[in-house]
Coordinates of C-alpha atoms in Angstrom, one line a residue:
X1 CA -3.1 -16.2 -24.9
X2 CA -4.6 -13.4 -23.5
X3 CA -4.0 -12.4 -19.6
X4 CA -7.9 -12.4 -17.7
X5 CA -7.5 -8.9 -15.5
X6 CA -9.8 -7.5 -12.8
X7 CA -11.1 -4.4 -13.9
X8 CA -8.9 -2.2 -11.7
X9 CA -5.8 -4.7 -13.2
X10 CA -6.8 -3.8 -16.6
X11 CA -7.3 0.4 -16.3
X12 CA -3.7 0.1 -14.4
X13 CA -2.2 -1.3 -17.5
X14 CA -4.4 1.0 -19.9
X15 CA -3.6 4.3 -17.6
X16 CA 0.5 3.8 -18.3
X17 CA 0.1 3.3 -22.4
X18 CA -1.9 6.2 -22.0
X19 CA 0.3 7.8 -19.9
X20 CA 2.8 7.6 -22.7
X21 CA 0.7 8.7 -25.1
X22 CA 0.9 12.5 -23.6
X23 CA 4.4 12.4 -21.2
X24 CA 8.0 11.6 -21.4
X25 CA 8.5 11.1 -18.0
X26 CA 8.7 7.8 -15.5
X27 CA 5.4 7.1 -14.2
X28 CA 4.5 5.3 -11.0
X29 CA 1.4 2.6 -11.0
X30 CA 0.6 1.9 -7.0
X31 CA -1.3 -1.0 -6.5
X32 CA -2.1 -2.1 -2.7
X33 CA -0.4 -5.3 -1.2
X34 CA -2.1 -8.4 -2.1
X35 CA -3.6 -6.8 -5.6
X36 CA -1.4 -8.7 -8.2
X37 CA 1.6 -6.8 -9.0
X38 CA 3.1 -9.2 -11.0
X39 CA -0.1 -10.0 -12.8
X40 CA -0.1 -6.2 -14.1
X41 CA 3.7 -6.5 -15.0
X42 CA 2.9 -9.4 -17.1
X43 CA 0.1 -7.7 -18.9
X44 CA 2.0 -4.7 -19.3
X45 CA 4.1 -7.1 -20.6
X46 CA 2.5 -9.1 -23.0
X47 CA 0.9 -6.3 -24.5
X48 CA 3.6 -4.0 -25.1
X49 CA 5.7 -6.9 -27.2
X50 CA 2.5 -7.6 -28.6
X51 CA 1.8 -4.2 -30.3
X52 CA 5.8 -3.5 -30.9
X53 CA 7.0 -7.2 -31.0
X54 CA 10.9 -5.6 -31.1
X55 CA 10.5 -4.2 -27.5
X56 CA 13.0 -5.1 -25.4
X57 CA 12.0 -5.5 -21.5
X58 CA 13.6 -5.4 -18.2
X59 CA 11.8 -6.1 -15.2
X60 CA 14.0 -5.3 -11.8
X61 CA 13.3 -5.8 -8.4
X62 CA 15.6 -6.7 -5.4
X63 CA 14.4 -9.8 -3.8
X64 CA 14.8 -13.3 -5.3
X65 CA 11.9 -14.5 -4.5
X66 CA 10.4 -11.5 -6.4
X67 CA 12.4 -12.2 -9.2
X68 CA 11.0 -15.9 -9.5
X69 CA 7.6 -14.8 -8.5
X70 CA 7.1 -12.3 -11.5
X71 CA 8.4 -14.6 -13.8
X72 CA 6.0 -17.4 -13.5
X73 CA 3.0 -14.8 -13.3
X74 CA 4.4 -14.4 -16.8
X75 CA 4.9 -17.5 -17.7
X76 CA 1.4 -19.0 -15.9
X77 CA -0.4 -16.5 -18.3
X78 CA 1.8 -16.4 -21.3
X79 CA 3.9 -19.7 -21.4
X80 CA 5.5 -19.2 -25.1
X81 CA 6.9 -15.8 -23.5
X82 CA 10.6 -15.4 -24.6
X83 CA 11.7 -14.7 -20.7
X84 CA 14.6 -15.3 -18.7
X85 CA 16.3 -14.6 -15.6
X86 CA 19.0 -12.8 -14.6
X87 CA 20.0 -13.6 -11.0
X88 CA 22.8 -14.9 -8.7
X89 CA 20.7 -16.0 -6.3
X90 CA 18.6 -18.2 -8.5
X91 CA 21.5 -19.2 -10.3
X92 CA 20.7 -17.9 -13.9
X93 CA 22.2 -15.4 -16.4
X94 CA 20.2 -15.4 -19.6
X95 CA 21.5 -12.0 -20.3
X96 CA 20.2 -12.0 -24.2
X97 CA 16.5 -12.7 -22.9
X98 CA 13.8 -10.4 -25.2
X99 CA 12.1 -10.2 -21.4
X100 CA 14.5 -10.4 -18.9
X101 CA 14.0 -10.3 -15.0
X102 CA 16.5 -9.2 -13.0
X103 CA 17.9 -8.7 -9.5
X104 CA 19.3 -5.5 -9.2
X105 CA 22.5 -6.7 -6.9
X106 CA 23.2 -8.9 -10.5
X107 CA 22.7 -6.7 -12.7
X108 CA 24.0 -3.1 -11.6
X109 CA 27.1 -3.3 -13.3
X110 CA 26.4 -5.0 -16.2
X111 CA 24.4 -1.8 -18.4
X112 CA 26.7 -2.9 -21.5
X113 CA 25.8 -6.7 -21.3
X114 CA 22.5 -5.6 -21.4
X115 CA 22.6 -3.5 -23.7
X116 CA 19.2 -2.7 -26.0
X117 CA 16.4 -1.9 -23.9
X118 CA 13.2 0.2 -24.3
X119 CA 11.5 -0.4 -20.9
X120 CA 12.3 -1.2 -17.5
X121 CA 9.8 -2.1 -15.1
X122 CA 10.9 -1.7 -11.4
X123 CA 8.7 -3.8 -8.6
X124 CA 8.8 -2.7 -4.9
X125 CA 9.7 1.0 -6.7
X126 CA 9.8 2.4 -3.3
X127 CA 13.1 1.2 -2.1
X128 CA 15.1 3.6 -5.3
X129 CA 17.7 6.0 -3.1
X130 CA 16.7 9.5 -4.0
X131 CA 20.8 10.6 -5.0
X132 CA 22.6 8.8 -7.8
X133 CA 24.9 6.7 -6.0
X134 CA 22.7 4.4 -5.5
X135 CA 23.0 0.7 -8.0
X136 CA 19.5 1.8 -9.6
X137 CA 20.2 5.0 -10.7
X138 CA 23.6 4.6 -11.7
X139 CA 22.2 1.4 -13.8
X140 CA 19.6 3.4 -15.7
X141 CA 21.7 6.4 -16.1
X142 CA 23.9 3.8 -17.9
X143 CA 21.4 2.2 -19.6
X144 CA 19.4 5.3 -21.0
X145 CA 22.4 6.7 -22.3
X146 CA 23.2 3.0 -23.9
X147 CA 19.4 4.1 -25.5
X148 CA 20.1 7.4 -26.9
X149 CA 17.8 8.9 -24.0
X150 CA 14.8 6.7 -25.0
X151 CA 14.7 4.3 -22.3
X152 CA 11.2 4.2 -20.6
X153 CA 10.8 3.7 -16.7
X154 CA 7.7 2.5 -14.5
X155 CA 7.8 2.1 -11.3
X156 CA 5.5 -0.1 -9.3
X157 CA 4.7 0.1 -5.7
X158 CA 2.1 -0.4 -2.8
X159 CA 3.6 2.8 -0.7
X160 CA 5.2 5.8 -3.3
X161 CA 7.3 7.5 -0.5
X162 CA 10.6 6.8 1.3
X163 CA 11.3 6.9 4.6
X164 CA 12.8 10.5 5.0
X165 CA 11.8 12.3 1.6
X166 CA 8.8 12.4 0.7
X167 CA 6.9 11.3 -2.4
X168 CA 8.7 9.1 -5.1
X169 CA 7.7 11.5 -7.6
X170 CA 7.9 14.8 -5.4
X171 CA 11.6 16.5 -5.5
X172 CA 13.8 17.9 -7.7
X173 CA 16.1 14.8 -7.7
X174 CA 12.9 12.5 -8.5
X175 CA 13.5 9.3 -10.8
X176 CA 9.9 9.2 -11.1
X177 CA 7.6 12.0 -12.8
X178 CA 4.2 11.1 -12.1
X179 CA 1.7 8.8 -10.5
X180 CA 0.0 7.2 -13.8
X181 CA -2.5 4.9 -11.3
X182 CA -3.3 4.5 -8.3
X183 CA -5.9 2.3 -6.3
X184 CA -6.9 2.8 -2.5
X185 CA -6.8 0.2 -0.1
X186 CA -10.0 0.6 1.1
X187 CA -11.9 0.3 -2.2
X188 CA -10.2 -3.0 -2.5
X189 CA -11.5 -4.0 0.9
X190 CA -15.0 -2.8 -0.2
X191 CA -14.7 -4.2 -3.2
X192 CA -13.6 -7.9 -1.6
X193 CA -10.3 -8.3 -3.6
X194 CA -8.5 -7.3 0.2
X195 CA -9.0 -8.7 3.5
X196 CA -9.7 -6.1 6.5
X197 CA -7.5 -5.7 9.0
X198 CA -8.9 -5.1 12.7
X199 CA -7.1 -3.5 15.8
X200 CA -7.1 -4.6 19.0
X201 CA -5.9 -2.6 22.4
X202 CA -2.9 -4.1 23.9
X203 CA -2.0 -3.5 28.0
X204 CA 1.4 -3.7 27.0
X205 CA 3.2 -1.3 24.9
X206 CA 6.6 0.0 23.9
X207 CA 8.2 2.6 25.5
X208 CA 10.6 5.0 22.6
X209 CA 10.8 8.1 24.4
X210 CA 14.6 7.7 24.9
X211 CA 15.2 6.2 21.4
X212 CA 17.0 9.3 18.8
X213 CA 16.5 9.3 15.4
X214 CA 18.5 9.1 12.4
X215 CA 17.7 9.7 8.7
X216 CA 13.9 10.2 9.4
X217 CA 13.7 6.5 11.3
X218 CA 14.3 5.5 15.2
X219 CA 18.3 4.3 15.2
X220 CA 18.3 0.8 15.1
X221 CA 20.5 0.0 17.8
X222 CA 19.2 2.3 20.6
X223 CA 15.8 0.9 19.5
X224 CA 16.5 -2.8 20.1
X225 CA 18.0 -1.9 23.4
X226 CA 15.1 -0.2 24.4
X227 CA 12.5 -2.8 23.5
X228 CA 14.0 -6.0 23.9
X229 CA 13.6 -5.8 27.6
X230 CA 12.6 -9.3 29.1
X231 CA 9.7 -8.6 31.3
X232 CA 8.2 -6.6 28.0
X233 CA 8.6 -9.1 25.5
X234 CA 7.3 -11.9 27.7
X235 CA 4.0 -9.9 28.3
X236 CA 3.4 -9.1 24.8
X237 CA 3.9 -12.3 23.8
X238 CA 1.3 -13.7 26.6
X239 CA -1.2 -10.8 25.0
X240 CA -0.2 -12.4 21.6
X241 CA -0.9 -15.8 22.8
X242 CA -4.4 -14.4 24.0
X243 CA -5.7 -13.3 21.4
X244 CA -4.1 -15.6 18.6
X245 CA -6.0 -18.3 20.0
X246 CA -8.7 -19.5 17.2
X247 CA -6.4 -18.2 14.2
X248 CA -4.1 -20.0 12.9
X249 CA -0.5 -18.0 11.3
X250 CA 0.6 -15.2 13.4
X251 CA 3.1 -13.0 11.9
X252 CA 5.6 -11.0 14.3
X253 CA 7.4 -8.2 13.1
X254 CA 10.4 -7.1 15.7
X255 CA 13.0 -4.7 16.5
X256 CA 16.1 -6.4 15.6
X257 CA 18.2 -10.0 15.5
X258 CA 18.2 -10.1 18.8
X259 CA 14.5 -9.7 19.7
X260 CA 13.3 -11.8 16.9
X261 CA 15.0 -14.5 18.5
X262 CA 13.9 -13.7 22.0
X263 CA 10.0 -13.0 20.8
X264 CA 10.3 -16.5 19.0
X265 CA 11.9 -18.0 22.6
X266 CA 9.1 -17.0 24.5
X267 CA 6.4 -18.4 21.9
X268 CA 7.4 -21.6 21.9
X269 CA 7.4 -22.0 26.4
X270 CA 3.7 -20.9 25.5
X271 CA 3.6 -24.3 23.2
X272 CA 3.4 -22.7 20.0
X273 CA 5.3 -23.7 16.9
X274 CA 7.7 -21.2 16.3
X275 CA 10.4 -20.0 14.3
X276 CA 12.5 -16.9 14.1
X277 CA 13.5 -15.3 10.3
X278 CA 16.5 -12.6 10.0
X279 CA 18.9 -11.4 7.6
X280 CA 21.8 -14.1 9.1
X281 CA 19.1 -16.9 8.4
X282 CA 20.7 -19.2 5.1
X283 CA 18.5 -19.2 2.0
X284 CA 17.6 -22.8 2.0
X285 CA 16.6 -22.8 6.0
X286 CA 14.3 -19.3 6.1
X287 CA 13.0 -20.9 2.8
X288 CA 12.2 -24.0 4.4
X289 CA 10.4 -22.0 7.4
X290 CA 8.7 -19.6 5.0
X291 CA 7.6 -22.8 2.9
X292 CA 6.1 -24.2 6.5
X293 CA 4.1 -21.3 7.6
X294 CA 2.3 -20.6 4.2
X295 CA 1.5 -24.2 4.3
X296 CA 0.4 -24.2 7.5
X297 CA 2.4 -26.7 9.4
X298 CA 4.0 -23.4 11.5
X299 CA 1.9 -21.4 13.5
X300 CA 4.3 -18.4 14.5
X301 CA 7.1 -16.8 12.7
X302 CA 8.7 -13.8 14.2
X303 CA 11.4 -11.6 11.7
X304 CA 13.8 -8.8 11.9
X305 CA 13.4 -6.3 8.3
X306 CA 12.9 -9.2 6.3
X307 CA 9.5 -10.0 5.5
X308 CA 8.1 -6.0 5.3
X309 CA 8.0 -6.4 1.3
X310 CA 7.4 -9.2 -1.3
X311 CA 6.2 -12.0 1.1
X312 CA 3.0 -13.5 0.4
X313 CA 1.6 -15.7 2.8
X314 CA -2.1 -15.0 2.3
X315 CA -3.2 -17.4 5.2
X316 CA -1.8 -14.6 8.0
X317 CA -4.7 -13.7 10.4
X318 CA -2.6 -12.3 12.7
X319 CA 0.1 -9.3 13.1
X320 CA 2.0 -8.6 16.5
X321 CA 4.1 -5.0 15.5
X322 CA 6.9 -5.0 18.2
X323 CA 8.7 -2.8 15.9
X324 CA 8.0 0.9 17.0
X325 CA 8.8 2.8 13.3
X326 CA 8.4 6.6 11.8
X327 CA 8.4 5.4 8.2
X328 CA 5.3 5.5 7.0
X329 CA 6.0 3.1 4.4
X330 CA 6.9 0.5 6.5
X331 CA 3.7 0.5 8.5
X332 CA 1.8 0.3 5.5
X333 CA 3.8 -2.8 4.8
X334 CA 3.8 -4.3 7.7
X335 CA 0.3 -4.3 8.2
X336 CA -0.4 -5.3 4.3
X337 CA 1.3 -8.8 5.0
X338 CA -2.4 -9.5 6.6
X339 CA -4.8 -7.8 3.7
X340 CA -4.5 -11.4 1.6
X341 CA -7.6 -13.3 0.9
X342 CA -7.5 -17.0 1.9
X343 CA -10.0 -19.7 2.5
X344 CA -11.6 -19.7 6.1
X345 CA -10.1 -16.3 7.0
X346 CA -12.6 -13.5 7.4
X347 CA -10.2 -10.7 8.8
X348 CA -6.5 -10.0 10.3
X349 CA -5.9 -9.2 13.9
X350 CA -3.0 -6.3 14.6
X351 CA -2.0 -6.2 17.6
X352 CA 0.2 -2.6 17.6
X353 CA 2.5 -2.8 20.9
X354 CA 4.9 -0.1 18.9
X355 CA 2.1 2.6 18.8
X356 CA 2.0 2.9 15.1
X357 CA -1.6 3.4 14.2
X358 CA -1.5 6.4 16.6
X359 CA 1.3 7.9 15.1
X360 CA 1.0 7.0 11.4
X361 CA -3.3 7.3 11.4
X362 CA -4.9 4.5 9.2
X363 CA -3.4 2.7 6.6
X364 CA -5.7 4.0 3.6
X365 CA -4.9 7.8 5.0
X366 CA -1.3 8.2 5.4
X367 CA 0.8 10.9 4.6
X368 CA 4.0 10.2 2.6
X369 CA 5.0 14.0 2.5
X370 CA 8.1 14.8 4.6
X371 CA 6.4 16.7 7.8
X372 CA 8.3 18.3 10.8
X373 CA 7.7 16.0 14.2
X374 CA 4.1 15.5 15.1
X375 CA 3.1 16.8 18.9
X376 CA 2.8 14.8 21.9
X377 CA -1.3 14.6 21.3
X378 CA -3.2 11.7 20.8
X379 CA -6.3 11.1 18.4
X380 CA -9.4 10.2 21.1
X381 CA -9.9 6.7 20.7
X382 CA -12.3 4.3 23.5
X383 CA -11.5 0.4 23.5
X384 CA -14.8 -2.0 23.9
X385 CA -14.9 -3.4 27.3
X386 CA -16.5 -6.4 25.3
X387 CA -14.1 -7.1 23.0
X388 CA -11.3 -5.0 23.4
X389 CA -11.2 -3.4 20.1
X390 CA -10.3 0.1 19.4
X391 CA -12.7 2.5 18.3
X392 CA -12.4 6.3 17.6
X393 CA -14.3 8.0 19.8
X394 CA -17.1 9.5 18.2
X395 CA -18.4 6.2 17.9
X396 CA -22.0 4.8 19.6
X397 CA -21.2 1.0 18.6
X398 CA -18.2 -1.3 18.6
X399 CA -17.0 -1.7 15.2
X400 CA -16.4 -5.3 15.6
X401 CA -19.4 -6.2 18.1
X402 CA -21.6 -4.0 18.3
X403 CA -21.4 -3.4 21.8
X404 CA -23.6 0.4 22.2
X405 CA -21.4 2.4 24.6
X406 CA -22.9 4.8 27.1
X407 CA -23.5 8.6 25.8
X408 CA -20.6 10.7 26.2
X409 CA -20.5 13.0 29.2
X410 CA -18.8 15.9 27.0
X411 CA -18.6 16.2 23.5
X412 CA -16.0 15.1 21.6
X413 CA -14.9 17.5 18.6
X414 CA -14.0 15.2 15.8
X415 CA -10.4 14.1 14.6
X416 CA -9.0 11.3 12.7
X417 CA -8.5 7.7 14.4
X418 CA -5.2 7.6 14.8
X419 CA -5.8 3.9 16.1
X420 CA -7.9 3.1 13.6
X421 CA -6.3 1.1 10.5
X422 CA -8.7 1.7 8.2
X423 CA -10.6 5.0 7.6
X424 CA -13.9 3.4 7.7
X425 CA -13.7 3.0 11.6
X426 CA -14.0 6.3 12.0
X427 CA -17.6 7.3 12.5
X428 CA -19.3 9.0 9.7
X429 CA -22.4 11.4 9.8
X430 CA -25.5 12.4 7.7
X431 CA -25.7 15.9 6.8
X432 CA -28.6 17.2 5.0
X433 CA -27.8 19.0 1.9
X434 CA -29.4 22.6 1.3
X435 CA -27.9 23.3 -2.0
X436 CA -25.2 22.3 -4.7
X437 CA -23.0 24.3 -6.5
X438 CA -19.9 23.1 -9.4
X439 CA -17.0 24.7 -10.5
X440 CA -13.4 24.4 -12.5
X441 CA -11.0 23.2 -10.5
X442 CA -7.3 24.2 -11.4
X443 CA -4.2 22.7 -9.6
X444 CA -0.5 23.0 -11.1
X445 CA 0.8 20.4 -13.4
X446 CA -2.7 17.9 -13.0
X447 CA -5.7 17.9 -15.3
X448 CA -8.8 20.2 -14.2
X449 CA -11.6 18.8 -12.0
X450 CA -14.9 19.2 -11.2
X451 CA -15.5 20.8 -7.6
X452 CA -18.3 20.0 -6.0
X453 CA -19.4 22.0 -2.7
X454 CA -22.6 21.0 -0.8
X455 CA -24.2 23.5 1.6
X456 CA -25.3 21.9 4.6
X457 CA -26.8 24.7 6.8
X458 CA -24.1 26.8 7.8
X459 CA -21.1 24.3 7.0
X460 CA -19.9 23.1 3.5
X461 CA -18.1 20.2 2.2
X462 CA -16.3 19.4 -1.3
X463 CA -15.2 17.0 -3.3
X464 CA -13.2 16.3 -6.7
X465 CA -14.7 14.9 -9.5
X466 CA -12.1 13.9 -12.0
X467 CA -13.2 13.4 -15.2
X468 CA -10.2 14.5 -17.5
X469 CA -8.0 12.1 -15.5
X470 CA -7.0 8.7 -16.3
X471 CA -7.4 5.2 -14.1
X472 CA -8.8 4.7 -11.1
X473 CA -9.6 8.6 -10.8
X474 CA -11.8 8.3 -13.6
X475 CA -13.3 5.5 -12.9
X476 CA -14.4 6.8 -10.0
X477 CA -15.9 9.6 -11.9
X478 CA -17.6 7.9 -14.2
X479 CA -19.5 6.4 -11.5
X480 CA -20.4 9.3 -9.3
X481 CA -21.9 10.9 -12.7
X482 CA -23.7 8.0 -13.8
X483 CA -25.4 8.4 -10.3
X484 CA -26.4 11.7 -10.3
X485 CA -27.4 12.0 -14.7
X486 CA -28.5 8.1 -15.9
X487 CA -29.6 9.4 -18.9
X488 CA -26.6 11.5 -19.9
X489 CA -23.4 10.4 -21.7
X490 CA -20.5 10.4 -19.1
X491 CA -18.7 13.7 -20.2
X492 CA -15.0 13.9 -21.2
X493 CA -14.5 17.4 -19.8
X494 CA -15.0 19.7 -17.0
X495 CA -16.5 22.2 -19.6
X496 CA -18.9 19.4 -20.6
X497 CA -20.1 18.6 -17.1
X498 CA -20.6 22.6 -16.4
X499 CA -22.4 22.8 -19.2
X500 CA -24.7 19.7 -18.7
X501 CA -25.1 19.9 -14.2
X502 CA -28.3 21.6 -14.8
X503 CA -29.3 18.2 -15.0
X504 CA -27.6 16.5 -12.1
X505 CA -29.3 14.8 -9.3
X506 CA -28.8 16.6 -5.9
X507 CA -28.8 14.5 -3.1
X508 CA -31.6 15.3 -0.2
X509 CA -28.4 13.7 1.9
X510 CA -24.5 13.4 2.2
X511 CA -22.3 11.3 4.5
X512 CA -18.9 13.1 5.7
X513 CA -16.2 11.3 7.5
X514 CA -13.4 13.5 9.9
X515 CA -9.8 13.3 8.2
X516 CA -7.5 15.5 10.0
X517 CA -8.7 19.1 9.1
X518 CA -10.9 18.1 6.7
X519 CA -14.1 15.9 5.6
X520 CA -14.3 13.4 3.2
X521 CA -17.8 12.6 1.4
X522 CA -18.1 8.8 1.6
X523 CA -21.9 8.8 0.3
X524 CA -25.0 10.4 -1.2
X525 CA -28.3 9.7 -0.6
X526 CA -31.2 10.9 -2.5
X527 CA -34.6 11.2 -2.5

């Protein structure tokens, strides 16, 4: 039986066998929330067993119920597949499995039971340690020298950086080598495969100026104490109340234990159905809550770092962040709980009382790299006195309702939204395009690109055309050449576009969009 893919699905399974094809190194495929991870690790899978039918696989992750959840994607799309599962939590060691899944508390210590093994497939890649004391790496330094050096290594993830390092494939103590794939959120919202995600202004919000840091993130403790204040936690919750009326799961993410519990309190003397999940909650009762509120039967639950990765509840329409964080990946996580499609839901409300869109920027434009502190400075946002949603400033209409504000007083130079969660509520412009010119791109250790600079009067803008890439980055480029040339084969070079952009189409227009610094070309219009 053959697994059906989505297009982007199937180029992330193509872009790591061809990845191989050129590269000995541990590749990362990243692969927003809510875009079928475990759909591509059964492809991946299937096929790899199917053109080498002696391949051993190992497919590792951390949670249980990722371990279960990845297995039955297999076996839903492949049910003869010789799989197995190795995992105390689920009660199961079926160590001499052809395909085995595996917790990686279970299995650290037990390289030489494994034994044979040609690939290891590692979901929710983003929580490896970067030294080797950590159970991963000691694991696969065990297991690739059980291998002779030949064992394989993918890593799949929806946000490739840590907390206080960098990349995943940055570093000189790096597992992984290279990102083999990679989709953006936003084209998956565009594309409809993602739900949006909207923000709305709260009154109340956090206050962390007093709270240190540790390791790159706020210190737990002094955070709790600092947030889980009564009068705080009953206004939030009262804002939360507000505006969840009309949807139906809410999703709170908290600052500790403690909180959770007191967020969860206050809920229900609203008349809300609520429950509070933590790391002290028993298997069988967070399971029974969790099994509630996907089916609908809970309204609220409120949790304390446990539900940031691997928990799919696709009917959340709403996100309260009372957890104030400086890891980028957790933000991105956080807010990706909502991105699921479901029946009857059209968006997911954030409500950010920890000021994380303003520090981190939107979720399809964060930064991983390791940066020093950011300033005190604010991105210039205006809220909609119609429906309170945030907008960056440069806008002349509400993004949700279309509410025209007045004209600005003074001009407004143009930044990123930081309180924005998606790049595409930042206001974009039409410039007119006076000329086009191309050129050979080089960048160290990546294929060559196709630069593109429009003139537009006295200011220019670039962009990247990747055609000697592989993935999503081609894709891409196929598209903006079969734009601009109809007629002309798609080439398979930078030399061969040079050669051929005599023929191009120039657009009579060009839409830019403010990140940071810089501009990025959303459109083209021609004439």
């Amino acid at each position: 039986m053959r697994i059906q893919l989505r297009a982007y699905q199937l180029a992330a399974v193509d872009a790591v066998f061809s990845y191989f094809e050129s590269a000995t190194g541990n590749p990362l495929v990243v692969l927003p929330t809510g875009t079928g991870k475990s759909v591509v690790l059964a492809a991946l899978t299937q096929r790899a067993i199917s053109a080498w039918p002696e391949t051993r696989i190992l497919i590792v992750t951390h949670q249980r119920e990722l371990i279960s959840q990845n297995f039955q994607a297999l076996l839903r799309a492949w049910p003869e597949a010789p799989a197995g599962i190795y995992s105390a939590g689920l009660s199961r060691r079926d160590i001499h499995a052809q395909i085995l899944f595996a917790g990686i508390q279970s299995i650290h210590r037990h390289a030489y039971k494994v034994q044979r093994c040609d690939l290891v497939l590692i979901d929710e890649a983003h929580l490896l340690g970067r030294s080797d004391s950590g159970m991963y790496r000691s694991f696969l330094a065990q297991l690739n020298e059980i291998n002779a050096g030949l064992l394989k290594v993918v890593g799949f993830t929806a946000t490739p950086y840590r907390l206080d390092s960098g990349l995943l494939h940055e570093g000189k103590d790096r597992l992984f080598t290279d990102i083999a794939y990679e989709v953006p959120v936003l084209d998956m919202i565009q594309q409809g495969y993602l739900c949006p995600v909207v923000p709305k202004q709260t009154e109340t919000q956090l206050d962390v100026a007093g709270v240190g840091t540790r390791g790159g993130e706020f210190i737990a403790k002094d955070l709790e104490a600092a947030v889980d204040r009564d009068e705080v936690t009953r206004a939030a919750v009262a804002e939360i109340v507000q505006h969840g009326e009309g949807r139906g799961s809410w999703l709170v993410f908290c600052s500790g234990v403690a909180h959770a519990r007191h967020v969860r309190d206050a809920i229900r003397e609203h008349g809300i159905s609520c429950e509070a999940v933590t790391g002290d909650t028993p298997a069988p009762e967070r399971d029974g809550i969790l099994a509630a509120f996907k089916a609908g039967r809970l309204r609220c639950v409120t949790n304390a770092n446990v539900l940031t990765t691997g928990f799919d509840a696709p009917g959340t329409d709403l996100i309260a962040l009372l957890r104030p964080t400086k890891s980028v990946g957790l933000y991105v996580q956080m807010v990706g709980r909502g991105t699921r499609l479901a029946e009857g839901k059209d968006d997911c409300l954030v409500l950010d009382f920890a000021g994380n869109t303003s520090r981190h920027g939107p979720i399809d434009m964060v930064d991983g790299r390791k940066k020093e502190p950011a300033g005190d400075g604010e991105a210039p946002i205006k809220v909609c006195p119609e429906c309170q949603t945030i907008n960056h400033a440069s806008v002349r209409r509400c993004i949700a309702c279309d509410y025209e504000f007045p004209p600005p007083v003074v001009k407004v130079a143009p930044q990123a939204a930081a309180n924005a969660l998606l790049s595409t509520q930042i206001q974009a412009a039409w410039c007119d395009v006076t000329g086009v010119s191309y050129a050979r791109h080089e960048k160290p250790g990546r294929p060559p690109s196709l630069r593109v600079t429009y003139e537009c009067g006295l200011a220019r803008h670039s962009e990247w055309v990747c055609l000697q890439h592989t993935g999503y980055p081609r894709e891409k480029a196929v598209g903006w050449w079969r734009r601009r040339a109809p007629h002309l084969p798609v080439p398979c070079s930078v030399d061969e576009a040079l050669a051929a952009s005599n023929a191009l189409r120039q657009p009579v227009a060009i839409q830019v969009r403010p990140t940071g610094q810089y501009t990025e070309i959303t459109a083209a219009r021609f004439g």
